[in-house]
Amino acid sequence: MEWKGRRQSTNVDDARGRKMAAGTASIGMIIQVVLRMFGAKGLLALAAVGLIGWQMGLIDPAALLGGGGSGQVTEVEYQSTPEEEELLQFVTVVLADTEDIWTREFQRVGKQYQVPELVVFRSKYPTACGTGDARMGPFYCPADRKVYIDLSFYDSLEREFSAPGDFAQAYVIAHEVGHHVQTLLGISEQVSAKRGQPDYNEYSVRLELQADYLAGLWAHHNKQYLQRGDIEEAMQAANQIGDDAIQSRTQGKISPHAFTHGTSEQRMRWFNRGLESGRIEDADTFEQPYSSL
Ligand SMILES: [Zn+2]
């Protein structure tokens, strides 16, 4: 992807030098991630571990529950590398690009786009959705309307998920910005309201596939900057971070009822649809029968 010399966003908050004070970790975020990745069984296992830890005096529940969004941060000296600085420049350009494309697309359908902020943090960081943890990968918090990323995720994308390349990295940001778009349109809120219902996982899959579609839509409007192999890079990332791929890596088997993001094939298909269409009107993952997504 051609990106050097292009406009940089002013909405990136470089928080790499801000360190969270100890004892402000929140369990809410961990629960969300475990649920997302392993379903209810994973949550039970987490609860059991927590109980044992508490009984043995290893875990202080008051400290865990007390922190979260309030988290105190201290400013520390942060030593970056030239490679990481370049990565920071890169995500700043990608964010600017999503701002331009979504502003135009919202205007086209008579709406007004509000740009999100992108927070670049290291390791752990307080958010309105609980403590962000680098191990969860990049995420979007609807409560503060910010995208969070620890740049070290790009190492794991390359090594653990075998999805190297700058366009794979850009796709990840575009997917999270897709969740911001869904929040602005009120779609995320409708899905959140289904939490606790038996078919909630299905709604979650529809939401995730739509975010992949929206990432594809972004790629559609970026065509003039694409280089050979870019689309394959994004598809490889979508392929590697599908629920089935992650489950077979972490559990050795696949259980579709615990899917919250969709299979690799579905994720690639919806990214591709967005790439071909480029129109928000066609992001109809909620209208299609679940079995034909
Ligand atoms: Zn997502």
Short mmCIF file of C-alpha atoms and ligand atoms in Angstrom, two decimals:
data_model
loop_
_atom_site.label_atom_id
_atom_site.label_comp_id
_atom_site.label_asym_id
_atom_site.label_seq_id
_atom_site.Cartn_x
_atom_site.Cartn_y
_atom_site.Cartn_z
CA MET A 1 0.00 0.00 0.00
CA GLU A 2 1.33 3.44 -0.91
CA TRP A 3 1.14 5.56 2.21
CA LYS A 4 4.28 7.70 2.63
CA GLY A 5 3.67 11.41 2.19
CA ARG A 6 -0.10 11.09 2.55
CA ARG A 7 -2.19 13.06 5.02
CA GLN A 8 -1.77 12.13 8.69
CA SER A 9 -4.63 12.18 11.16
CA THR A 10 -4.58 14.58 14.10
CA ASN A 11 -6.74 12.15 16.09
CA VAL A 12 -4.01 9.75 17.18
CA ASP A 13 -3.20 9.81 20.88
CA ASP A 14 0.30 8.46 21.48
CA ALA A 15 -0.03 6.97 24.97
CA ARG A 16 3.01 4.71 24.80
CA GLY A 17 4.76 6.70 27.52
CA ARG A 18 1.79 6.49 29.88
CA LYS A 19 1.97 3.60 32.29
CA MET A 20 -0.96 2.34 34.31
CA ALA A 21 -0.52 2.36 38.07
CA ALA A 22 -0.62 -1.10 39.69
CA GLY A 23 -3.90 -2.39 41.07
CA THR A 24 -6.13 -0.67 38.55
CA ALA A 25 -6.74 -3.66 36.30
CA SER A 26 -10.38 -4.33 35.52
CA ILE A 27 -11.90 -7.77 35.21
CA GLY A 28 -14.71 -6.60 32.92
CA MET A 29 -12.49 -6.48 29.89
CA ILE A 30 -10.96 -9.90 30.62
CA ILE A 31 -14.46 -11.41 30.91
CA GLN A 32 -15.46 -9.90 27.57
CA VAL A 33 -12.42 -11.32 25.86
CA VAL A 34 -12.76 -14.80 27.37
CA LEU A 35 -16.44 -14.86 26.36
CA ARG A 36 -15.59 -13.75 22.87
CA MET A 37 -12.87 -16.34 22.40
CA PHE A 38 -13.98 -19.33 24.44
CA GLY A 39 -17.68 -18.81 25.23
CA ALA A 40 -19.40 -19.61 28.53
CA LYS A 41 -17.17 -22.59 29.31
CA GLY A 42 -14.11 -20.39 29.17
CA LEU A 43 -15.81 -17.96 31.53
CA LEU A 44 -16.53 -20.78 34.01
CA ALA A 45 -12.88 -21.82 33.85
CA LEU A 46 -11.86 -18.20 34.45
CA ALA A 47 -14.23 -17.97 37.43
CA ALA A 48 -12.78 -21.19 38.89
CA VAL A 49 -9.23 -19.89 38.51
CA GLY A 50 -10.29 -16.58 40.07
CA LEU A 51 -11.92 -18.35 43.03
CA ILE A 52 -8.86 -20.49 43.69
CA GLY A 53 -6.60 -17.46 43.33
CA TRP A 54 -8.74 -15.51 45.78
CA GLN A 55 -8.79 -18.35 48.34
CA MET A 56 -5.03 -18.69 48.11
CA GLY A 57 -4.67 -14.96 48.57
CA LEU A 58 -3.15 -14.50 45.11
CA ILE A 59 -5.95 -12.35 43.70
CA ASP A 60 -7.58 -9.39 45.40
CA PRO A 61 -11.09 -9.04 43.94
CA ALA A 62 -11.51 -5.55 45.40
CA ALA A 63 -8.46 -4.34 43.47
CA LEU A 64 -9.70 -6.02 40.30
CA LEU A 65 -13.20 -4.61 40.46
CA GLY A 66 -12.20 -1.20 41.76
CA GLY A 67 -10.10 -0.08 38.81
CA GLY A 68 -11.29 0.01 35.24
CA GLY A 69 -11.96 3.27 33.50
CA SER A 70 -10.81 5.38 36.41
CA GLY A 71 -7.22 4.01 36.11
CA GLN A 72 -4.42 6.31 37.14
CA VAL A 73 -1.57 6.68 34.70
CA THR A 74 1.94 7.94 35.21
CA GLU A 75 4.15 9.40 32.51
CA VAL A 76 7.33 7.40 31.93
CA GLU A 77 10.20 7.79 29.49
CA TYR A 78 9.40 5.72 26.43
CA GLN A 79 12.14 4.47 24.11
CA SER A 80 10.83 3.76 20.66
CA THR A 81 12.65 2.24 17.69
CA PRO A 82 12.79 3.68 14.15
CA GLU A 83 10.67 0.71 12.97
CA GLU A 84 8.01 1.43 15.57
CA GLU A 85 8.02 5.15 14.70
CA GLU A 86 7.38 4.23 11.10
CA LEU A 87 4.53 1.97 12.18
CA LEU A 88 3.04 4.86 14.15
CA GLN A 89 3.24 7.09 11.07
CA PHE A 90 1.58 4.33 9.09
CA VAL A 91 -1.44 3.91 11.38
CA THR A 92 -1.77 7.72 11.47
CA VAL A 93 -2.08 7.78 7.67
CA VAL A 94 -4.51 4.83 7.67
CA LEU A 95 -6.71 6.57 10.25
CA ALA A 96 -6.69 9.79 8.18
CA ASP A 97 -7.74 7.75 5.20
CA THR A 98 -10.69 6.19 7.07
CA GLU A 99 -11.70 9.72 8.14
CA ASP A 100 -11.80 10.94 4.53
CA ILE A 101 -13.59 7.90 3.16
CA TRP A 102 -16.22 7.67 5.91
CA THR A 103 -16.87 11.42 5.86
CA ARG A 104 -17.65 11.14 2.14
CA GLU A 105 -19.69 7.95 2.48
CA PHE A 106 -21.80 9.38 5.33
CA GLN A 107 -22.35 12.58 3.33
CA ARG A 108 -23.49 10.56 0.35
CA VAL A 109 -26.30 9.01 2.43
CA GLY A 110 -27.17 12.32 4.14
CA LYS A 111 -25.44 11.69 7.45
CA GLN A 112 -22.57 13.30 9.29
CA TYR A 113 -19.49 11.30 10.27
CA GLN A 114 -17.83 11.93 13.62
CA VAL A 115 -14.20 10.85 13.62
CA PRO A 116 -12.96 8.45 16.32
CA GLU A 117 -9.72 8.79 18.24
CA LEU A 118 -7.02 6.15 17.96
CA VAL A 119 -5.02 5.48 21.12
CA VAL A 120 -1.63 3.82 20.72
CA PHE A 121 -0.71 2.25 24.05
CA ARG A 122 1.77 -0.23 25.48
CA SER A 123 0.77 -3.34 27.41
CA LYS A 124 -2.15 -2.08 29.57
CA TYR A 125 -4.28 1.05 29.42
CA PRO A 126 -7.46 2.31 31.11
CA THR A 127 -10.46 2.74 28.79
CA ALA A 128 -14.16 3.42 29.33
CA CYS A 129 -14.67 -0.30 28.59
CA GLY A 130 -12.25 -1.49 31.28
CA THR A 131 -8.53 -2.06 31.11
CA GLY A 132 -7.21 -2.54 27.61
CA ASP A 133 -4.64 -5.29 27.39
CA ALA A 134 -2.24 -5.73 24.48
CA ARG A 135 -2.83 -9.48 24.54
CA MET A 136 -6.42 -8.95 23.37
CA GLY A 137 -5.31 -7.38 20.12
CA PRO A 138 -6.70 -4.07 18.82
CA PHE A 139 -10.23 -3.20 19.87
CA TYR A 140 -12.87 -0.47 19.71
CA CYS A 141 -14.57 0.86 22.83
CA PRO A 142 -18.07 2.23 22.02
CA ALA A 143 -18.31 3.94 25.42
CA ASP A 144 -15.48 6.39 24.66
CA ARG A 145 -15.58 5.94 20.87
CA LYS A 146 -11.89 5.19 20.62
CA VAL A 147 -9.86 2.55 18.80
CA TYR A 148 -7.04 1.08 20.91
CA ILE A 149 -3.94 -0.62 19.60
CA ASP A 150 -0.62 -1.79 20.96
CA LEU A 151 1.70 -1.76 17.96
CA SER A 152 3.31 -5.02 19.11
CA PHE A 153 0.11 -6.72 17.86
CA TYR A 154 1.54 -6.37 14.39
CA ASP A 155 4.41 -8.68 15.38
CA SER A 156 1.93 -11.38 16.40
CA LEU A 157 -0.11 -10.80 13.25
CA GLU A 158 3.02 -11.59 11.30
CA ARG A 159 4.38 -14.43 13.45
CA GLU A 160 1.46 -16.17 15.20
CA PHE A 161 -1.19 -15.48 12.59
CA SER A 162 1.13 -15.66 9.55
CA ALA A 163 -0.48 -12.53 8.15
CA PRO A 164 2.35 -10.13 7.32
CA GLY A 165 2.22 -6.99 5.21
CA ASP A 166 1.14 -3.39 5.59
CA PHE A 167 -2.27 -3.93 4.07
CA ALA A 168 -3.05 -6.64 6.64
CA GLN A 169 -2.13 -4.07 9.29
CA ALA A 170 -4.35 -1.45 7.69
CA TYR A 171 -7.25 -3.91 7.45
CA VAL A 172 -7.12 -4.42 11.22
CA ILE A 173 -7.55 -0.66 11.79
CA ALA A 174 -10.27 -0.44 9.13
CA HIS A 175 -12.19 -3.28 10.85
CA GLU A 176 -12.08 -1.46 14.21
CA VAL A 177 -13.15 1.80 12.55
CA GLY A 178 -15.98 -0.31 11.08
CA HIS A 179 -17.15 -0.92 14.66
CA HIS A 180 -17.09 2.86 15.17
CA VAL A 181 -19.30 3.29 12.09
CA GLN A 182 -21.69 0.68 13.52
CA THR A 183 -21.78 2.61 16.78
CA LEU A 184 -22.59 5.90 15.01
CA LEU A 185 -25.38 4.15 13.10
CA GLY A 186 -26.84 2.63 16.29
CA ILE A 187 -26.26 -0.94 15.09
CA SER A 188 -23.84 -1.91 17.89
CA GLU A 189 -26.35 -0.76 20.49
CA GLN A 190 -29.10 -2.96 19.01
CA VAL A 191 -26.77 -5.97 19.14
CA SER A 192 -25.67 -5.20 22.72
CA ALA A 193 -29.33 -5.22 23.75
CA LYS A 194 -29.48 -8.90 22.72
CA ARG A 195 -26.80 -9.88 25.23
CA GLY A 196 -27.94 -12.79 27.39
CA GLN A 197 -30.38 -14.08 24.76
CA PRO A 198 -29.76 -17.52 23.23
CA ASP A 199 -29.18 -16.13 19.73
CA TYR A 200 -26.79 -13.40 20.89
CA ASN A 201 -23.79 -15.17 19.34
CA GLU A 202 -25.50 -15.04 15.95
CA TYR A 203 -26.01 -11.29 16.26
CA SER A 204 -22.39 -10.93 17.27
CA VAL A 205 -21.27 -12.84 14.16
CA ARG A 206 -23.48 -10.62 11.97
CA LEU A 207 -21.95 -7.53 13.58
CA GLU A 208 -18.40 -8.77 13.06
CA LEU A 209 -18.98 -9.78 9.45
CA GLN A 210 -20.48 -6.36 8.82
CA ALA A 211 -17.32 -4.76 10.27
CA ASP A 212 -15.34 -6.88 7.79
CA TYR A 213 -17.62 -5.64 5.02
CA LEU A 214 -16.99 -2.05 6.15
CA ALA A 215 -13.23 -2.71 6.09
CA GLY A 216 -13.69 -3.98 2.52
CA LEU A 217 -15.65 -0.84 1.67
CA TRP A 218 -12.70 1.20 2.92
CA ALA A 219 -10.35 -0.86 0.72
CA HIS A 220 -12.65 -0.25 -2.28
CA HIS A 221 -12.15 3.51 -1.94
CA ASN A 222 -8.42 3.02 -1.47
CA LYS A 223 -7.86 1.23 -4.72
CA GLN A 224 -5.60 3.87 -6.21
CA TYR A 225 -3.05 3.27 -3.42
CA LEU A 226 -3.07 -0.51 -3.55
CA GLN A 227 -0.03 -2.45 -4.61
CA ARG A 228 0.34 -6.00 -5.85
CA GLY A 229 -0.51 -8.54 -3.17
CA ASP A 230 -2.30 -6.05 -0.88
CA ILE A 231 -5.75 -7.62 -1.13
CA GLU A 232 -4.24 -11.06 -0.56
CA GLU A 233 -2.60 -9.69 2.61
CA ALA A 234 -5.91 -8.47 3.98
CA MET A 235 -7.63 -11.72 3.01
CA GLN A 236 -4.88 -13.70 4.71
CA ALA A 237 -5.44 -11.66 7.91
CA ALA A 238 -9.23 -12.19 7.68
CA ASN A 239 -8.59 -15.88 7.06
CA GLN A 240 -6.22 -16.28 10.00
CA ILE A 241 -8.32 -14.45 12.57
CA GLY A 242 -11.61 -16.23 11.82
CA ASP A 243 -13.19 -17.97 14.83
CA ASP A 244 -12.69 -21.44 13.35
CA ALA A 245 -9.01 -20.79 12.70
CA ILE A 246 -8.48 -19.38 16.21
CA GLN A 247 -10.46 -22.17 17.85
CA SER A 248 -8.64 -24.96 16.08
CA ARG A 249 -5.37 -23.32 17.12
CA THR A 250 -6.33 -22.81 20.75
CA GLN A 251 -8.66 -25.77 21.38
CA GLY A 252 -7.76 -28.24 18.65
CA LYS A 253 -11.43 -28.40 17.57
CA ILE A 254 -14.16 -26.17 16.20
CA SER A 255 -17.46 -25.47 17.96
CA PRO A 256 -19.69 -23.24 15.78
CA HIS A 257 -22.11 -22.33 18.60
CA ALA A 258 -19.30 -20.43 20.30
CA PHE A 259 -18.53 -18.37 17.19
CA THR A 260 -18.75 -14.65 17.71
CA HIS A 261 -16.78 -13.40 14.70
CA GLY A 262 -17.64 -15.84 11.91
CA THR A 263 -15.52 -18.41 10.11
CA SER A 264 -12.45 -17.52 8.07
CA GLU A 265 -14.40 -18.14 4.88
CA GLN A 266 -17.25 -15.86 5.98
CA ARG A 267 -14.86 -13.10 7.02
CA MET A 268 -13.07 -13.22 3.66
CA ARG A 269 -16.40 -13.30 1.80
CA TRP A 270 -17.79 -10.20 3.52
CA PHE A 271 -14.53 -8.28 3.20
CA ASN A 272 -14.65 -9.09 -0.50
CA ARG A 273 -18.26 -7.96 -0.84
CA GLY A 274 -17.38 -4.60 0.68
CA LEU A 275 -14.37 -4.38 -1.60
CA GLU A 276 -16.52 -4.98 -4.67
CA SER A 277 -19.49 -2.81 -3.72
CA GLY A 278 -17.97 0.16 -1.87
CA ARG A 279 -21.48 1.14 -0.75
CA ILE A 280 -22.80 1.12 2.81
CA GLU A 281 -26.30 0.15 1.60
CA ASP A 282 -25.05 -3.34 0.73
CA ALA A 283 -23.73 -4.13 4.22
CA ASP A 284 -26.77 -6.34 4.84
CA THR A 285 -25.37 -8.99 7.18
CA PHE A 286 -28.49 -8.64 9.37
CA GLU A 287 -31.04 -9.26 6.61
CA GLN A 288 -29.57 -12.51 5.25
CA PRO A 289 -30.54 -15.89 6.72
CA TYR A 290 -27.86 -16.90 9.22
CA SER A 291 -27.03 -20.10 7.35
CA SER A 292 -26.20 -18.27 4.13
CA LEU A 293 -23.97 -15.54 5.56
ZN ZN B 1 -14.48 -6.91 15.43
#
